[in-house]
CSV table of N, CA and C in Angstrom, one decimal:
chain,number,residue,atom,x,y,z
A,6,GLN,N,-7.9,-40.3,-97.2
A,6,GLN,CA,-7.8,-39.1,-97.9
A,6,GLN,C,-6.6,-38.3,-97.5
A,7,VAL,N,-5.8,-37.8,-98.5
A,7,VAL,CA,-4.6,-37.1,-98.3
A,7,VAL,C,-5.0,-35.7,-97.8
A,8,HIS,N,-4.3,-35.2,-96.7
A,8,HIS,CA,-4.6,-33.9,-96.2
A,8,HIS,C,-3.3,-33.3,-95.8
A,9,LEU,N,-3.1,-32.0,-96.3
A,9,LEU,CA,-1.9,-31.3,-96.0
A,9,LEU,C,-2.2,-30.0,-95.4
A,10,VAL,N,-1.6,-29.6,-94.3
A,10,VAL,CA,-1.9,-28.4,-93.6
A,10,VAL,C,-0.6,-27.6,-93.3
A,11,GLU,N,-0.5,-26.5,-94.0
A,11,GLU,CA,0.7,-25.6,-93.8
A,11,GLU,C,0.5,-24.6,-92.6
A,12,ARG,N,1.5,-24.3,-91.9
A,12,ARG,CA,1.5,-23.3,-90.9
A,12,ARG,C,2.8,-22.6,-90.8
A,13,GLY,N,2.8,-21.4,-90.2
A,13,GLY,CA,4.1,-20.7,-89.9
A,13,GLY,C,4.3,-19.5,-90.7
A,14,GLY,N,3.5,-19.1,-91.6
A,14,GLY,CA,3.7,-17.9,-92.4
A,14,GLY,C,3.5,-16.7,-91.5
A,15,GLY,N,3.8,-15.5,-92.1
A,15,GLY,CA,3.5,-14.3,-91.4
A,15,GLY,C,4.3,-13.1,-92.0
A,16,LEU,N,4.3,-12.0,-91.3
A,16,LEU,CA,5.0,-10.8,-91.8
A,16,LEU,C,6.4,-10.8,-91.1
A,17,VAL,N,7.4,-10.6,-91.9
A,17,VAL,CA,8.8,-10.6,-91.3
A,17,VAL,C,9.6,-9.5,-92.1
A,18,GLN,N,10.5,-8.9,-91.4
A,18,GLN,CA,11.3,-7.9,-92.0
A,18,GLN,C,12.4,-8.5,-92.9
A,19,PRO,N,12.9,-7.8,-93.9
A,19,PRO,CA,14.0,-8.3,-94.7
A,19,PRO,C,15.2,-8.7,-93.8
A,20,GLY,N,15.8,-9.8,-94.1
A,20,GLY,CA,16.8,-10.4,-93.3
A,20,GLY,C,16.4,-11.3,-92.2
A,21,GLY,N,15.1,-11.4,-92.0
A,21,GLY,CA,14.5,-12.2,-90.9
A,21,GLY,C,14.4,-13.6,-91.3
A,22,SER,N,13.8,-14.4,-90.4
A,22,SER,CA,13.6,-15.9,-90.6
A,22,SER,C,12.2,-16.3,-90.3
A,23,LEU,N,11.8,-17.4,-90.9
A,23,LEU,CA,10.5,-18.0,-90.6
A,23,LEU,C,10.7,-19.5,-90.8
A,24,ARG,N,9.9,-20.3,-90.1
A,24,ARG,CA,9.9,-21.7,-90.3
A,24,ARG,C,8.5,-22.2,-90.6
A,25,LEU,N,8.3,-22.7,-91.8
A,25,LEU,CA,7.1,-23.2,-92.2
A,25,LEU,C,7.0,-24.7,-91.8
A,26,SER,N,5.8,-25.2,-91.6
A,26,SER,CA,5.5,-26.6,-91.4
A,26,SER,C,4.4,-27.1,-92.2
A,27,CYS,N,4.4,-28.3,-92.5
A,27,CYS,CA,3.3,-28.9,-93.3
A,27,CYS,C,3.0,-30.3,-92.7
A,28,ALA,N,1.8,-30.4,-92.0
A,28,ALA,CA,1.4,-31.6,-91.4
A,28,ALA,C,0.7,-32.5,-92.4
A,29,ALA,N,1.1,-33.7,-92.6
A,29,ALA,CA,0.5,-34.6,-93.6
A,29,ALA,C,-0.3,-35.7,-93.0
A,30,SER,N,-1.4,-36.1,-93.6
A,30,SER,CA,-2.1,-37.3,-93.1
A,30,SER,C,-2.7,-38.0,-94.4
A,31,GLY,N,-3.0,-39.3,-94.2
A,31,GLY,CA,-3.6,-40.0,-95.3
A,31,GLY,C,-2.7,-40.7,-96.2
A,32,ILE,N,-1.4,-40.5,-95.9
A,32,ILE,CA,-0.3,-41.2,-96.7
A,32,ILE,C,0.7,-41.8,-95.7
A,33,ASN,N,1.5,-42.8,-96.2
A,33,ASN,CA,2.6,-43.3,-95.4
A,33,ASN,C,3.7,-42.3,-95.7
A,34,PHE,N,3.8,-41.2,-94.9
A,34,PHE,CA,4.5,-40.0,-95.2
A,34,PHE,C,6.0,-40.3,-95.5
A,35,LYS,N,6.6,-41.2,-94.8
A,35,LYS,CA,8.0,-41.5,-95.0
A,35,LYS,C,8.4,-42.0,-96.3
A,36,LEU,N,7.5,-42.5,-97.1
A,36,LEU,CA,7.8,-43.1,-98.4
A,36,LEU,C,7.8,-42.1,-99.6
A,37,TYR,N,7.3,-40.9,-99.3
A,37,TYR,CA,7.1,-40.0,-100.5
A,37,TYR,C,8.0,-38.8,-100.5
A,38,THR,N,8.3,-38.4,-101.7
A,38,THR,CA,9.0,-37.1,-101.9
A,38,THR,C,8.0,-36.0,-101.7
A,39,MET,N,8.5,-35.0,-100.9
A,39,MET,CA,7.6,-33.9,-100.6
A,39,MET,C,8.2,-32.6,-101.2
A,40,HIS,N,7.4,-31.6,-101.5
A,40,HIS,CA,7.8,-30.4,-102.1
A,40,HIS,C,7.2,-29.2,-101.4
A,41,TRP,N,8.0,-28.1,-101.5
A,41,TRP,CA,7.4,-26.8,-101.2
A,41,TRP,C,7.4,-26.0,-102.5
A,42,TYR,N,6.3,-25.3,-102.8
A,42,TYR,CA,6.1,-24.4,-103.9
A,42,TYR,C,5.7,-23.1,-103.3
A,43,ARG,N,5.8,-22.0,-104.1
A,43,ARG,CA,5.3,-20.7,-103.7
A,43,ARG,C,4.7,-20.0,-104.9
A,44,GLN,N,3.8,-19.1,-104.6
A,44,GLN,CA,3.1,-18.4,-105.7
A,44,GLN,C,2.9,-16.9,-105.2
A,45,ALA,N,3.5,-16.0,-105.9
A,45,ALA,CA,3.3,-14.6,-105.7
A,45,ALA,C,2.1,-14.1,-106.5
A,46,PRO,N,1.5,-13.0,-106.1
A,46,PRO,CA,0.3,-12.5,-106.9
A,46,PRO,C,0.7,-12.2,-108.3
A,47,GLY,N,-0.1,-12.7,-109.2
A,47,GLY,CA,0.1,-12.5,-110.6
A,47,GLY,C,1.2,-13.3,-111.2
A,48,SER,N,1.7,-14.3,-110.5
A,48,SER,CA,2.8,-15.2,-111.0
A,48,SER,C,2.4,-16.6,-110.9
A,49,GLN,N,3.1,-17.4,-111.6
A,49,GLN,CA,2.9,-18.9,-111.6
A,49,GLN,C,3.4,-19.5,-110.3
A,50,ARG,N,2.9,-20.7,-110.0
A,50,ARG,CA,3.4,-21.4,-108.8
A,50,ARG,C,4.8,-22.0,-109.2
A,51,ASN,N,5.8,-21.8,-108.3
A,51,ASN,CA,7.1,-22.2,-108.6
A,51,ASN,C,7.6,-23.2,-107.5
A,52,LEU,N,8.4,-24.1,-107.9
A,52,LEU,CA,9.0,-25.1,-107.0
A,52,LEU,C,10.1,-24.4,-106.2
A,53,VAL,N,10.1,-24.5,-104.9
A,53,VAL,CA,11.1,-23.9,-104.0
A,53,VAL,C,12.1,-25.0,-103.6
A,54,ALA,N,11.6,-26.1,-103.1
A,54,ALA,CA,12.5,-27.1,-102.6
A,54,ALA,C,11.8,-28.5,-102.5
A,55,SER,N,12.6,-29.5,-102.6
A,55,SER,CA,12.1,-30.9,-102.5
A,55,SER,C,13.0,-31.7,-101.6
A,56,ILE,N,12.3,-32.8,-101.0
A,56,ILE,CA,13.1,-33.7,-100.2
A,56,ILE,C,12.5,-35.1,-100.5
A,57,THR,N,13.4,-36.0,-100.8
A,57,THR,CA,13.0,-37.4,-101.0
A,57,THR,C,12.8,-38.2,-99.8
A,58,SER,N,12.4,-39.4,-99.9
A,58,SER,CA,12.2,-40.3,-98.8
A,58,SER,C,13.5,-40.6,-98.1
A,59,SER,N,14.6,-40.6,-98.9
A,59,SER,CA,15.9,-40.8,-98.3
A,59,SER,C,16.6,-39.5,-97.9
A,60,HIS,N,15.8,-38.4,-97.9
A,60,HIS,CA,16.3,-37.1,-97.4
A,60,HIS,C,17.3,-36.4,-98.3
A,61,ASP,N,17.3,-36.8,-99.6
A,61,ASP,CA,18.0,-36.0,-100.6
A,61,ASP,C,17.2,-34.7,-100.8
A,62,ARG,N,18.0,-33.6,-100.9
A,62,ARG,CA,17.3,-32.3,-101.0
A,62,ARG,C,17.7,-31.6,-102.3
A,63,SER,N,16.8,-30.8,-102.8
A,63,SER,CA,17.1,-29.9,-103.9
A,63,SER,C,16.4,-28.6,-103.7
A,64,TYR,N,17.0,-27.6,-104.3
A,64,TYR,CA,16.5,-26.2,-104.1
A,64,TYR,C,16.5,-25.4,-105.4
A,65,ALA,N,15.5,-24.5,-105.5
A,65,ALA,CA,15.6,-23.5,-106.5
A,65,ALA,C,16.8,-22.6,-106.3
A,66,ASP,N,17.4,-22.2,-107.4
A,66,ASP,CA,18.6,-21.3,-107.3
A,66,ASP,C,18.4,-20.1,-106.4
A,67,SER,N,17.2,-19.6,-106.5
A,67,SER,CA,16.9,-18.3,-105.8
A,67,SER,C,16.8,-18.5,-104.3
A,68,VAL,N,16.8,-19.7,-103.8
A,68,VAL,CA,16.7,-19.9,-102.3
A,68,VAL,C,17.9,-20.7,-101.8
A,69,LYS,N,18.7,-21.2,-102.6
A,69,LYS,CA,19.9,-22.0,-102.2
A,69,LYS,C,20.7,-21.2,-101.2
A,70,ASP,N,21.2,-21.9,-100.2
A,70,ASP,CA,22.0,-21.3,-99.1
A,70,ASP,C,21.2,-20.4,-98.1
A,71,ARG,N,19.9,-20.2,-98.4
A,71,ARG,CA,19.1,-19.5,-97.4
A,71,ARG,C,18.0,-20.3,-96.8
A,72,PHE,N,17.4,-21.2,-97.6
A,72,PHE,CA,16.3,-22.1,-97.2
A,72,PHE,C,16.8,-23.5,-96.9
A,73,THR,N,16.2,-24.2,-96.0
A,73,THR,CA,16.5,-25.6,-95.7
A,73,THR,C,15.2,-26.4,-95.6
A,74,ILE,N,15.1,-27.4,-96.4
A,74,ILE,CA,13.9,-28.3,-96.3
A,74,ILE,C,14.3,-29.5,-95.5
A,75,SER,N,13.3,-29.9,-94.6
A,75,SER,CA,13.6,-31.1,-93.8
A,75,SER,C,12.3,-31.8,-93.5
A,76,ARG,N,12.4,-33.0,-93.0
A,76,ARG,CA,11.1,-33.7,-92.7
A,76,ARG,C,11.3,-34.5,-91.4
A,77,ASP,N,10.2,-34.7,-90.7
A,77,ASP,CA,10.2,-35.6,-89.5
A,77,ASP,C,9.2,-36.7,-89.8
A,78,ASN,N,9.7,-37.9,-90.1
A,78,ASN,CA,8.9,-39.0,-90.4
A,78,ASN,C,8.1,-39.6,-89.3
A,79,VAL,N,8.5,-39.2,-88.1
A,79,VAL,CA,7.7,-39.6,-86.9
A,79,VAL,C,6.4,-38.8,-86.7
A,80,ARG,N,6.6,-37.5,-86.9
A,80,ARG,CA,5.5,-36.5,-86.8
A,80,ARG,C,4.8,-36.3,-88.1
A,81,ASN,N,5.2,-37.0,-89.2
A,81,ASN,CA,4.6,-36.8,-90.5
A,81,ASN,C,4.5,-35.3,-90.9
A,82,THR,N,5.6,-34.6,-90.7
A,82,THR,CA,5.6,-33.2,-90.9
A,82,THR,C,6.8,-32.8,-91.8
A,83,LEU,N,6.6,-31.9,-92.7
A,83,LEU,CA,7.6,-31.3,-93.6
A,83,LEU,C,7.8,-29.9,-93.1
A,84,TYR,N,9.1,-29.5,-93.2
A,84,TYR,CA,9.5,-28.1,-92.8
A,84,TYR,C,10.2,-27.4,-93.9
A,85,LEU,N,10.2,-26.0,-93.7
A,85,LEU,CA,11.0,-25.2,-94.6
A,85,LEU,C,11.5,-24.1,-93.7
A,86,GLN,N,12.8,-24.1,-93.4
A,86,GLN,CA,13.4,-23.1,-92.6
A,86,GLN,C,13.9,-22.0,-93.6
A,87,MET,N,13.5,-20.8,-93.4
A,87,MET,CA,13.8,-19.7,-94.4
A,87,MET,C,14.5,-18.6,-93.6
A,88,ASN,N,15.8,-18.4,-94.0
A,88,ASN,CA,16.6,-17.4,-93.4
A,88,ASN,C,17.0,-16.3,-94.4
A,89,SER,N,17.5,-15.2,-93.9
A,89,SER,CA,17.9,-14.1,-94.8
A,89,SER,C,16.8,-13.8,-95.8
A,90,LEU,N,15.6,-13.6,-95.3
A,90,LEU,CA,14.4,-13.4,-96.2
A,90,LEU,C,14.5,-12.1,-96.9
A,91,LYS,N,14.1,-12.1,-98.2
A,91,LYS,CA,14.1,-10.9,-99.0
A,91,LYS,C,12.6,-10.6,-99.4
A,92,PRO,N,12.4,-9.3,-99.8
A,92,PRO,CA,11.0,-9.0,-100.3
A,92,PRO,C,10.5,-9.9,-101.4
A,93,GLU,N,11.4,-10.3,-102.2
A,93,GLU,CA,11.0,-11.2,-103.4
A,93,GLU,C,10.6,-12.6,-102.9
A,94,ASP,N,10.8,-12.9,-101.7
A,94,ASP,CA,10.3,-14.2,-101.1
A,94,ASP,C,8.9,-14.1,-100.8
A,95,THR,N,8.3,-12.9,-100.8
A,95,THR,CA,6.9,-12.8,-100.5
A,95,THR,C,6.0,-13.6,-101.5
A,96,ALA,N,5.2,-14.5,-100.9
A,96,ALA,CA,4.4,-15.4,-101.7
A,96,ALA,C,3.5,-16.2,-100.7
A,97,ARG,N,2.6,-16.9,-101.3
A,97,ARG,CA,1.9,-18.0,-100.6
A,97,ARG,C,2.7,-19.3,-100.8
A,98,TYR,N,3.0,-20.0,-99.7
A,98,TYR,CA,3.8,-21.2,-99.8
A,98,TYR,C,2.9,-22.4,-99.6
A,99,TYR,N,3.1,-23.4,-100.4
A,99,TYR,CA,2.3,-24.6,-100.4
A,99,TYR,C,3.2,-25.8,-100.3
A,100,CYS,N,2.8,-26.8,-99.6
A,100,CYS,CA,3.4,-28.1,-99.7
A,100,CYS,C,2.6,-29.0,-100.6
A,101,THR,N,3.2,-30.0,-101.2
A,101,THR,CA,2.5,-30.9,-102.1
A,101,THR,C,3.2,-32.2,-102.1
A,102,VAL,N,2.4,-33.2,-102.5
A,102,VAL,CA,2.9,-34.6,-102.6
A,102,VAL,C,2.1,-35.2,-103.8
A,103,ARG,N,2.8,-36.1,-104.5
A,103,ARG,CA,2.2,-36.9,-105.5
A,103,ARG,C,1.9,-38.3,-105.0
A,104,PHE,N,0.7,-38.6,-104.9
A,104,PHE,CA,0.2,-39.9,-104.4
A,104,PHE,C,-0.7,-40.6,-105.3
A,105,ARG,N,-0.3,-41.8,-105.8
A,105,ARG,CA,-1.2,-42.5,-106.7
A,105,ARG,C,-1.6,-41.7,-107.9
A,106,ASP,N,-0.5,-41.0,-108.5
A,106,ASP,CA,-0.7,-40.2,-109.8
A,106,ASP,C,-1.5,-39.0,-109.6
A,107,ASN,N,-1.8,-38.6,-108.4
A,107,ASN,CA,-2.5,-37.3,-108.1
A,107,ASN,C,-1.6,-36.4,-107.3
A,108,ASP,N,-1.7,-35.1,-107.6
A,108,ASP,CA,-1.0,-34.2,-106.8
A,108,ASP,C,-1.9,-33.6,-105.8
A,109,TYR,N,-1.5,-33.6,-104.5
A,109,TYR,CA,-2.3,-33.1,-103.4
A,109,TYR,C,-1.6,-31.8,-102.9
A,110,TRP,N,-2.4,-30.8,-102.6
A,110,TRP,CA,-1.9,-29.5,-102.1
A,110,TRP,C,-2.5,-29.1,-100.8
A,111,GLY,N,-1.8,-28.4,-100.0
A,111,GLY,CA,-2.4,-27.8,-98.8
A,111,GLY,C,-3.0,-26.5,-99.3
A,112,GLN,N,-3.6,-25.8,-98.2
A,112,GLN,CA,-4.2,-24.5,-98.5
A,112,GLN,C,-3.2,-23.4,-98.6
A,113,GLY,N,-2.0,-23.6,-98.2
A,113,GLY,CA,-1.0,-22.6,-98.3
A,113,GLY,C,-0.9,-21.7,-97.0
A,114,THR,N,0.3,-21.1,-96.9
A,114,THR,CA,0.5,-20.1,-95.8
A,114,THR,C,1.2,-18.9,-96.4
A,115,GLN,N,0.7,-17.7,-96.0
A,115,GLN,CA,1.2,-16.5,-96.6
A,115,GLN,C,2.5,-16.0,-95.9
A,116,VAL,N,3.5,-15.8,-96.7
A,116,VAL,CA,4.8,-15.2,-96.2
A,116,VAL,C,4.9,-13.8,-96.8
A,117,THR,N,5.0,-12.8,-96.0
A,117,THR,CA,5.2,-11.4,-96.5
A,117,THR,C,6.5,-10.9,-95.9
A,118,VAL,N,7.4,-10.4,-96.7
A,118,VAL,CA,8.7,-9.9,-96.3
A,118,VAL,C,8.7,-8.4,-96.6
A,119,SER,N,8.6,-7.6,-95.6
A,119,SER,CA,8.5,-6.2,-95.8
A,119,SER,C,9.0,-5.4,-94.5
A,120,SER,N,9.5,-4.2,-94.7
A,120,SER,CA,9.9,-3.4,-93.6
A,120,SER,C,8.8,-2.4,-93.3
Protein backbone atom coordinates (compact mmCIF):
# COMPACT_ATOMS: atom_id res chain seq x y z
CA GLN A 1 0.00 0.00 0.00
CA VAL A 2 1.33 3.42 -0.97
CA HIS A 3 1.77 5.75 1.97
CA LEU A 4 2.98 9.36 1.89
CA VAL A 5 3.64 11.42 5.01
CA GLU A 6 4.49 15.11 4.80
CA ARG A 7 6.26 17.03 7.55
CA GLY A 8 7.89 20.37 8.09
CA GLY A 9 5.13 22.91 7.79
CA GLY A 10 4.60 25.73 10.24
CA LEU A 11 4.30 29.44 10.77
CA VAL A 12 7.07 31.57 9.27
CA GLN A 13 7.54 35.28 8.70
CA PRO A 14 7.71 36.72 5.18
CA GLY A 15 11.18 36.25 3.79
CA GLY A 16 11.76 33.17 5.88
CA SER A 17 12.45 29.57 4.91
CA LEU A 18 11.00 26.14 5.51
CA ARG A 19 11.93 22.66 4.38
CA LEU A 20 9.16 20.19 3.79
CA SER A 21 9.68 16.46 3.60
CA CYS A 22 7.56 13.61 2.32
CA ALA A 23 8.36 10.07 3.39
CA ALA A 24 7.17 7.46 0.92
CA SER A 25 6.53 3.76 1.38
CA GLY A 26 4.87 1.03 -0.63
CA ILE A 27 6.57 1.93 -3.89
CA ASN A 28 10.02 1.60 -5.42
CA PHE A 29 10.50 5.29 -4.78
CA LYS A 30 13.48 5.87 -7.06
CA LEU A 31 11.48 4.88 -10.15
CA TYR A 32 8.69 7.44 -9.89
CA THR A 33 8.16 11.08 -10.63
CA MET A 34 7.13 12.90 -7.48
CA HIS A 35 5.21 16.13 -7.13
CA TRP A 36 4.44 18.82 -4.60
CA TYR A 37 1.04 20.51 -4.78
CA ARG A 38 -0.51 23.18 -2.60
CA GLN A 39 -4.00 24.32 -1.82
CA ALA A 40 -5.03 27.57 -0.22
CA PRO A 41 -8.46 27.94 1.41
CA GLY A 42 -11.13 28.43 -1.23
CA SER A 43 -8.74 27.64 -4.06
CA GLN A 44 -7.97 24.64 -6.20
CA ARG A 45 -4.98 22.42 -5.63
CA ASN A 46 -2.09 23.60 -7.79
CA LEU A 47 1.15 21.99 -8.88
CA VAL A 48 4.20 23.55 -7.25
CA ALA A 49 7.12 21.39 -8.36
CA SER A 50 7.98 18.01 -9.83
CA ILE A 51 11.05 15.81 -9.94
CA THR A 52 11.55 12.80 -12.17
CA SER A 53 13.38 9.58 -11.45
CA SER A 54 16.40 11.09 -13.22
CA HIS A 55 16.18 14.22 -11.06
CA ASP A 56 14.84 16.52 -13.77
CA ARG A 57 13.00 19.33 -12.02
CA SER A 58 10.19 21.67 -12.98
CA TYR A 59 8.49 24.49 -11.08
CA ALA A 60 5.45 26.67 -11.18
CA ASP A 61 6.36 30.18 -12.28
CA SER A 62 5.24 31.55 -8.92
CA VAL A 63 7.94 29.63 -7.02
CA LYS A 64 10.82 29.53 -9.50
CA ASP A 65 14.12 30.72 -8.03
CA ARG A 66 12.67 30.47 -4.51
CA PHE A 67 11.78 26.80 -4.07
CA THR A 68 13.92 23.72 -4.71
CA ILE A 69 12.58 20.20 -5.04
CA SER A 70 14.89 17.29 -4.33
CA ARG A 71 14.78 13.61 -3.47
CA ASP A 72 16.77 11.09 -1.48
CA ASN A 73 16.30 7.69 -3.05
CA VAL A 74 18.07 5.97 -0.16
CA ARG A 75 15.72 7.44 2.43
CA ASN A 76 12.69 7.29 0.07
CA THR A 77 12.04 10.92 0.87
CA LEU A 78 10.99 13.91 -1.19
CA TYR A 79 11.89 17.46 -0.11
CA LEU A 80 10.82 20.99 -0.86
CA GLN A 81 13.16 23.75 0.26
CA MET A 82 11.21 27.00 0.35
CA ASN A 83 13.07 30.28 0.62
CA SER A 84 12.00 33.92 0.47
CA LEU A 85 8.51 32.90 1.52
CA LYS A 86 5.63 35.24 0.80
CA PRO A 87 2.15 35.47 2.34
CA GLU A 88 0.73 34.11 -0.91
CA ASP A 89 2.67 30.88 -0.32
CA THR A 90 0.30 30.16 2.57
CA ALA A 91 -1.39 26.85 1.81
CA ARG A 92 -1.54 23.21 2.69
CA TYR A 93 1.26 21.38 0.86
CA TYR A 94 0.85 17.84 -0.42
CA CYS A 95 3.15 15.34 -2.03
CA THR A 96 1.77 12.97 -4.59
CA VAL A 97 2.77 10.11 -6.85
CA ARG A 98 1.06 8.28 -9.69
CA PHE A 99 1.42 4.56 -9.17
CA ARG A 100 -0.32 1.98 -11.37
CA ASP A 101 -2.70 4.61 -12.80
CA ASN A 102 -3.75 5.83 -9.36
CA ASP A 103 -2.78 9.10 -7.73
CA TYR A 104 -1.74 8.83 -4.11
CA TRP A 105 -1.65 11.80 -1.74
CA GLY A 106 -0.36 12.45 1.70
CA GLN A 107 -2.39 14.20 4.37
CA GLY A 108 -0.56 17.47 3.73
CA THR A 109 1.31 19.90 5.92
CA GLN A 110 0.20 23.47 6.58
CA VAL A 111 2.48 26.37 5.71
CA THR A 112 1.47 29.80 6.97
CA VAL A 113 3.49 32.87 6.02
CA SER A 114 2.57 35.82 8.18
CA SER A 115 4.13 38.52 10.30
